[in-house]
CSV table of C-alpha atoms in Angstrom, one decimal:
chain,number,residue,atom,x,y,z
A,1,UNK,CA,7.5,19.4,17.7
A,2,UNK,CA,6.7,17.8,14.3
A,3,UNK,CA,9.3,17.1,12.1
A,4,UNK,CA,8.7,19.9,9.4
A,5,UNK,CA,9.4,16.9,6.4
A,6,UNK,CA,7.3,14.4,7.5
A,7,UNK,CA,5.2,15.2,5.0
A,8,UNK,CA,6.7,16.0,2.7
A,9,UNK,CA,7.7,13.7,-0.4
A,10,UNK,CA,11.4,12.1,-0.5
A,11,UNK,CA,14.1,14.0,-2.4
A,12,UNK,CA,15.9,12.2,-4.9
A,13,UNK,CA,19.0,12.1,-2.3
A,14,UNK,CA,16.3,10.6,0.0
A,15,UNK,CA,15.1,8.3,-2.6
A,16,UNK,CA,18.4,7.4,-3.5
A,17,UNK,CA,18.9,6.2,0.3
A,18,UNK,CA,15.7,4.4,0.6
A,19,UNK,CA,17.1,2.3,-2.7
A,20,UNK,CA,20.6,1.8,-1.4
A,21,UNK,CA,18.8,0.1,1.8
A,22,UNK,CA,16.4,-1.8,-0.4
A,23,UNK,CA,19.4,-3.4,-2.2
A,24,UNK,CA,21.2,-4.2,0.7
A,25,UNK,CA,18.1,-5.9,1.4
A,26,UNK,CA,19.5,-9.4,-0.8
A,27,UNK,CA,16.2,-9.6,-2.6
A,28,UNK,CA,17.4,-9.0,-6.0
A,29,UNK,CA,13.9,-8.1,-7.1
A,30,UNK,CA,12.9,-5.8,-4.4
A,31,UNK,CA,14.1,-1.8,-5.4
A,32,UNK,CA,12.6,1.5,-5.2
A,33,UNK,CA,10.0,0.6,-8.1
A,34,UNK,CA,8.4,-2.8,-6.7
A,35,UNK,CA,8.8,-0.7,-3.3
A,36,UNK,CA,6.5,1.9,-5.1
A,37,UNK,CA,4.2,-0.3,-6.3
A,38,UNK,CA,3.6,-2.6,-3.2
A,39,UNK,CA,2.9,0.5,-1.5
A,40,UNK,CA,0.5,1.6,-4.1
A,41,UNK,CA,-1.8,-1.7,-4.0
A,42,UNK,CA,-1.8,-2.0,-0.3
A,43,UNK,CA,-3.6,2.1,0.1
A,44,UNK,CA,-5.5,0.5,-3.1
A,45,UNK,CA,-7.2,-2.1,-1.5
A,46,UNK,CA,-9.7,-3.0,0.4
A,47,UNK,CA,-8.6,-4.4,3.7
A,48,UNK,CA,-6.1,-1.9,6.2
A,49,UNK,CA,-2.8,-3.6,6.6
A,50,UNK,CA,-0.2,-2.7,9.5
A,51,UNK,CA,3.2,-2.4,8.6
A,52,UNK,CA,3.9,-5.4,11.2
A,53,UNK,CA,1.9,-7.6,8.2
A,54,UNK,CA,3.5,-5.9,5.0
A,55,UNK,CA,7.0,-5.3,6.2
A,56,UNK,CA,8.1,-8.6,6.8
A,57,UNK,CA,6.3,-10.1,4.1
A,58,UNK,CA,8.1,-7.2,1.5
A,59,UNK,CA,11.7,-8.5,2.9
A,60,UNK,CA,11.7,-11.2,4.9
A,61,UNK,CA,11.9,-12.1,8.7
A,62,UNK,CA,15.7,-11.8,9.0
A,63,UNK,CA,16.7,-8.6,7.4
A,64,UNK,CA,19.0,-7.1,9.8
A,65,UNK,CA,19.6,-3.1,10.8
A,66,UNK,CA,22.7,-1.5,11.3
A,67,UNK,CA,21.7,-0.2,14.0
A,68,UNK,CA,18.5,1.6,16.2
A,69,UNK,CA,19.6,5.1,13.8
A,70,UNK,CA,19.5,3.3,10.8
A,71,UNK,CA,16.0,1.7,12.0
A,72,UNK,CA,14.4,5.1,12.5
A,73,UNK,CA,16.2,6.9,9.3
A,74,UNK,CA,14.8,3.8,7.2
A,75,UNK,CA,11.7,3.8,9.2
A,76,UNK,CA,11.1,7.8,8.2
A,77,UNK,CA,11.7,7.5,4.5
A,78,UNK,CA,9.1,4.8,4.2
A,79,UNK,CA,6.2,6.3,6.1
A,80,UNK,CA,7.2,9.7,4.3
A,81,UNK,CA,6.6,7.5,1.1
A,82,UNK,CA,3.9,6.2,2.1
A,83,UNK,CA,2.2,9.5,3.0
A,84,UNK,CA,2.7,10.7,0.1
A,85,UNK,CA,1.4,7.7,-2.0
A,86,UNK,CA,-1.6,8.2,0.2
A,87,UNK,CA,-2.3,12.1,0.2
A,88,UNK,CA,-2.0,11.8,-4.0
A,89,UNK,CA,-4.6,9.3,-4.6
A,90,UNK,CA,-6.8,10.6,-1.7
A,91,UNK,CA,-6.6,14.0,-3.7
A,92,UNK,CA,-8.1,11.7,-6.7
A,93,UNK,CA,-11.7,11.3,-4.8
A,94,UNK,CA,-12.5,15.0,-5.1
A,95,UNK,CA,-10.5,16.3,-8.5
A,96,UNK,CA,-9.4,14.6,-11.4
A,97,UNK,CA,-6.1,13.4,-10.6
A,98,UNK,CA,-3.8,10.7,-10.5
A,99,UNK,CA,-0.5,9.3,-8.4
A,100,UNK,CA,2.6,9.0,-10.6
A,101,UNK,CA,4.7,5.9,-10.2
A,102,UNK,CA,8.0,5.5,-9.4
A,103,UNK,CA,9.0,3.7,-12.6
A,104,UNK,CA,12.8,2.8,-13.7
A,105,UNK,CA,14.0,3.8,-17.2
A,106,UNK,CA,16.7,1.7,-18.6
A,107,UNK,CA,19.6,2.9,-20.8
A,108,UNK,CA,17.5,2.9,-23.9
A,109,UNK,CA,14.5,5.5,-21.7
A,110,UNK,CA,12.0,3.1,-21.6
A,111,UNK,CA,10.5,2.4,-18.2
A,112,UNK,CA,9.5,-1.3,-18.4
A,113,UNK,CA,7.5,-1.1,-15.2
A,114,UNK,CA,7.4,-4.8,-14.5
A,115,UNK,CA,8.8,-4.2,-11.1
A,116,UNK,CA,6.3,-1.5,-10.2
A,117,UNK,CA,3.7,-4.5,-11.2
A,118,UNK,CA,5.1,-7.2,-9.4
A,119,UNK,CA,5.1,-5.1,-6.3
A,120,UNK,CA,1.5,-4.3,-6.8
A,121,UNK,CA,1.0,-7.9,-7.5
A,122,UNK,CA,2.6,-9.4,-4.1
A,123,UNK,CA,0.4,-6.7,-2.0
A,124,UNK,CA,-2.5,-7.8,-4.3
A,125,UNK,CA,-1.6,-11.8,-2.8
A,126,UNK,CA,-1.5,-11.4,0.7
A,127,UNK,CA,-5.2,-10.3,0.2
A,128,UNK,CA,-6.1,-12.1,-2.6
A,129,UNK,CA,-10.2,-13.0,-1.8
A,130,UNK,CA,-10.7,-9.2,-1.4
A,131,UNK,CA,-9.2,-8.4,-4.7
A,132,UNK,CA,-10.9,-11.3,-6.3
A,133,UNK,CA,-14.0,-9.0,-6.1
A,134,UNK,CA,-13.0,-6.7,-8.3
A,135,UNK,CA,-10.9,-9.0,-10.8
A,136,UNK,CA,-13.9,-10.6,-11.1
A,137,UNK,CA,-16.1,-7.5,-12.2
A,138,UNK,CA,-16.8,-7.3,-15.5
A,139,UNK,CA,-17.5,-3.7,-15.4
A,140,UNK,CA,-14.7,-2.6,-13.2
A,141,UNK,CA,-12.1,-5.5,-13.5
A,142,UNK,CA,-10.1,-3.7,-16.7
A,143,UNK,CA,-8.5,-1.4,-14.3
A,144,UNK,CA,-6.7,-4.3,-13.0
A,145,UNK,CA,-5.4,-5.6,-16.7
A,146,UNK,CA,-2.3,-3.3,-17.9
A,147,UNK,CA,-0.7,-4.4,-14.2
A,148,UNK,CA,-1.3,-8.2,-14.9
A,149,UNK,CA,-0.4,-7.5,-18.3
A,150,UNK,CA,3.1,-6.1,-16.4
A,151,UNK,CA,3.6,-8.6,-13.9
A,152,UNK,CA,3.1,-11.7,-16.5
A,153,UNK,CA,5.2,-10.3,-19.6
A,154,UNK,CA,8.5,-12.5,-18.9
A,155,UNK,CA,6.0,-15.3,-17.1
A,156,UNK,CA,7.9,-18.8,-17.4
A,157,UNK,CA,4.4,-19.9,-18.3
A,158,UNK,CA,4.0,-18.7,-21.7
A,159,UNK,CA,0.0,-19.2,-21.4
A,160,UNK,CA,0.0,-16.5,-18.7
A,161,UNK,CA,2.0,-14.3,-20.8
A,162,UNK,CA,0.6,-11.3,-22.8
A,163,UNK,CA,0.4,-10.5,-26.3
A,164,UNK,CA,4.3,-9.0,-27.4
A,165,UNK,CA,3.9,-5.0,-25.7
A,166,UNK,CA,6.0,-3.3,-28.0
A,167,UNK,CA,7.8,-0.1,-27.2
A,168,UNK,CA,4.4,2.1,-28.3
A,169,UNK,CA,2.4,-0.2,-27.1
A,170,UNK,CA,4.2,-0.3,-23.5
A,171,UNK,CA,3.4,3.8,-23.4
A,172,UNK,CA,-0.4,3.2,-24.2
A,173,UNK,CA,-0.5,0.1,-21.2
A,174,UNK,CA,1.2,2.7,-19.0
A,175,UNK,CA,-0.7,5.0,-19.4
A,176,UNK,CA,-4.1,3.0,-18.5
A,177,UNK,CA,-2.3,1.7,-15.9
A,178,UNK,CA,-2.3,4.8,-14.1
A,179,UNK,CA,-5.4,5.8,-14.9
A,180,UNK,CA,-6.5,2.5,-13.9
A,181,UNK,CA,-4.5,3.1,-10.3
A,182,UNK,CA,-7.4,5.9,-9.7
A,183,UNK,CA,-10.5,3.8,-10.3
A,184,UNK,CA,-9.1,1.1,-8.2
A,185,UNK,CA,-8.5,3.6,-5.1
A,186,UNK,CA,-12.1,5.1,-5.9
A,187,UNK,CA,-13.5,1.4,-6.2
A,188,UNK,CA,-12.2,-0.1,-2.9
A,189,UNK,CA,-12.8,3.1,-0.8
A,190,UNK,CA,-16.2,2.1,0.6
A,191,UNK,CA,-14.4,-1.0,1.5
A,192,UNK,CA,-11.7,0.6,3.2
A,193,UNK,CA,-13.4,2.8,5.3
A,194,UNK,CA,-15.6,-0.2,6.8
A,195,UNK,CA,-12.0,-1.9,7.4
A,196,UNK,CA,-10.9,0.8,9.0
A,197,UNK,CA,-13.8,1.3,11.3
A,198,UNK,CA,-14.0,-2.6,12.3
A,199,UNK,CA,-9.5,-2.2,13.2
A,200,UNK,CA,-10.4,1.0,15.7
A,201,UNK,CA,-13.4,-1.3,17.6
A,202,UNK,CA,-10.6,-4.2,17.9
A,203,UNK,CA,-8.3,-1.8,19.1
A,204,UNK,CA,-10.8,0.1,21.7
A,205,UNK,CA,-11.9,-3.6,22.7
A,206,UNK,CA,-8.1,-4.6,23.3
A,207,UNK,CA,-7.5,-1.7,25.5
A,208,UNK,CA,-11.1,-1.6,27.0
A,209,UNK,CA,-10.0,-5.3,28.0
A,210,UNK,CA,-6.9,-3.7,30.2
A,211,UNK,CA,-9.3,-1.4,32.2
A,212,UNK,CA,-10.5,-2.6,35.0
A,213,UNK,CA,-14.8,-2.5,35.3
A,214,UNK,CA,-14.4,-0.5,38.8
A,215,UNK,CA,-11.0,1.4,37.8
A,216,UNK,CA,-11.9,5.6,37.0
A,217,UNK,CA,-12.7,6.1,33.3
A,218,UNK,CA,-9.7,7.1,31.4
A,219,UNK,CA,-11.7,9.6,29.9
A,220,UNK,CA,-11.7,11.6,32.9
A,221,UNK,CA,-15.3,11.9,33.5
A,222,UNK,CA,-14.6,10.9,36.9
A,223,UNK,CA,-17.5,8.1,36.6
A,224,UNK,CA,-16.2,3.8,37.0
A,225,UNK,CA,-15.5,2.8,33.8
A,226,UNK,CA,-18.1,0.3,33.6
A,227,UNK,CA,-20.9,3.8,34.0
A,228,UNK,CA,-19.0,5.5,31.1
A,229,UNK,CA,-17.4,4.5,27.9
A,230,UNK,CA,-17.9,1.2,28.2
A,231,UNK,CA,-21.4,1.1,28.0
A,232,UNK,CA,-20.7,3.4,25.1
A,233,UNK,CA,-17.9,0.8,23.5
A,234,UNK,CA,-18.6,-0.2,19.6
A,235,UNK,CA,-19.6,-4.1,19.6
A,236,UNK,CA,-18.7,-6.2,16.5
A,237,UNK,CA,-21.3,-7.7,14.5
């Protein structure tokens, strides 16, 4: 039976967890924010990435589990995140919506955000030639400017750095910033459903590759497997 919460979006007890495990982590840079906005960039953009890619590259090769419970627990709260992430923007295609961030206030209750943008940034890297297309759009590029506005404000280049963002200012690059989040989902979406359409022919071709010509098809048509779906398998082009 389906776990009634799977889909539903993390407490703040459950959120609170999630973080504690993130700082145990050692990455001193990596919390619930950046967390937030990796996960943003990567149901952004263009090209479907499996968690056996992005996980490692958010923390690392050797980050070590407690034990198979604390695998599954941490495991849960990040697809859960992730669903919900996903469902919020996917709402965005059809009515005029937008996802919220997870975005730390400090003592003073500002919410810098720099984190959030430097999570989006490093999922933005490890698929950098896809982005380039829309960075590169003149028309369609601006979306992408509050969260390199974010992720360069304390650059040690000061030529990458922005102009100062003051306190008011900071609410106004916010605030395009999440608008900005729903025209990139809506940009990249033709992109991602080709991406995701090329994945499931890999994946039929990898287990097509298992099945023997002669062996019954495991559709249970009762015909060889070579008379049935694969004559029917998806090629790639």
């Amino acid at each position: 039976m389906e776990n009634p919460t799977s889909h539903q979006p993390l407490t703040d007890a459950e959120l609170d967890r999630l973080a504690e495990f993130l700082n145990s982590v050692g990455n001193p840079a990596l919390n619930i924010e950046f967390l937030d906005g990796y996960f943003a960039a990567l149901i952004c953009g263009p090209d479907v990435v499996f968690p056996s890619e992005y996980l490692p590259n958010l923390w690392g090769e050797g980050v070590a589990f407690e034990s198979d419970e604390q695998v599954a627990e941490i495991t849960h709260l990040l697809t859960r995140h992730w669903s919900t992430i996903s469902s919020e923007l996917q709402r965005t295609l059809q009515e005029p919506d937008v996802y919220l961030p997870i975005l730390l206030e400090r003592e003073d209750g500002v919410a810098p955000a720099n984190d959030w943008a430097h999570g989006f940034m490093q999922a933005v890297h490890m698929r950098w030639n896809s982005w380039k297309e829309l960075i590169d759009d003149e028309e369609n590029g601006g979306s992408m400017v509050p969260i390199m506005m974010l992720h360069h404000e304390h650059d040690p280049d000061p030529q990458m750095r922005p102009p100062e963002i003051t306190s008011e200012k900071r609410e106004k690059v916010l605030e395009t910033m999440i608008a900005g989040l729903t025209h990139i989902y809506r940009y990249f979406e033709p992109h991602r459903r080709a991406s995701a359409g090329m994945a499931l022919r890999r994946s039929f071709q990898r287990e097509a590759q298992k099945i023997g010509r002669n062996e019954a098809c495991p559709c249970g048509s009762g015909k060889k497997f070579k008379h049935c779906c694969l004559e029917k398998s998806p090629t790639l082009h």
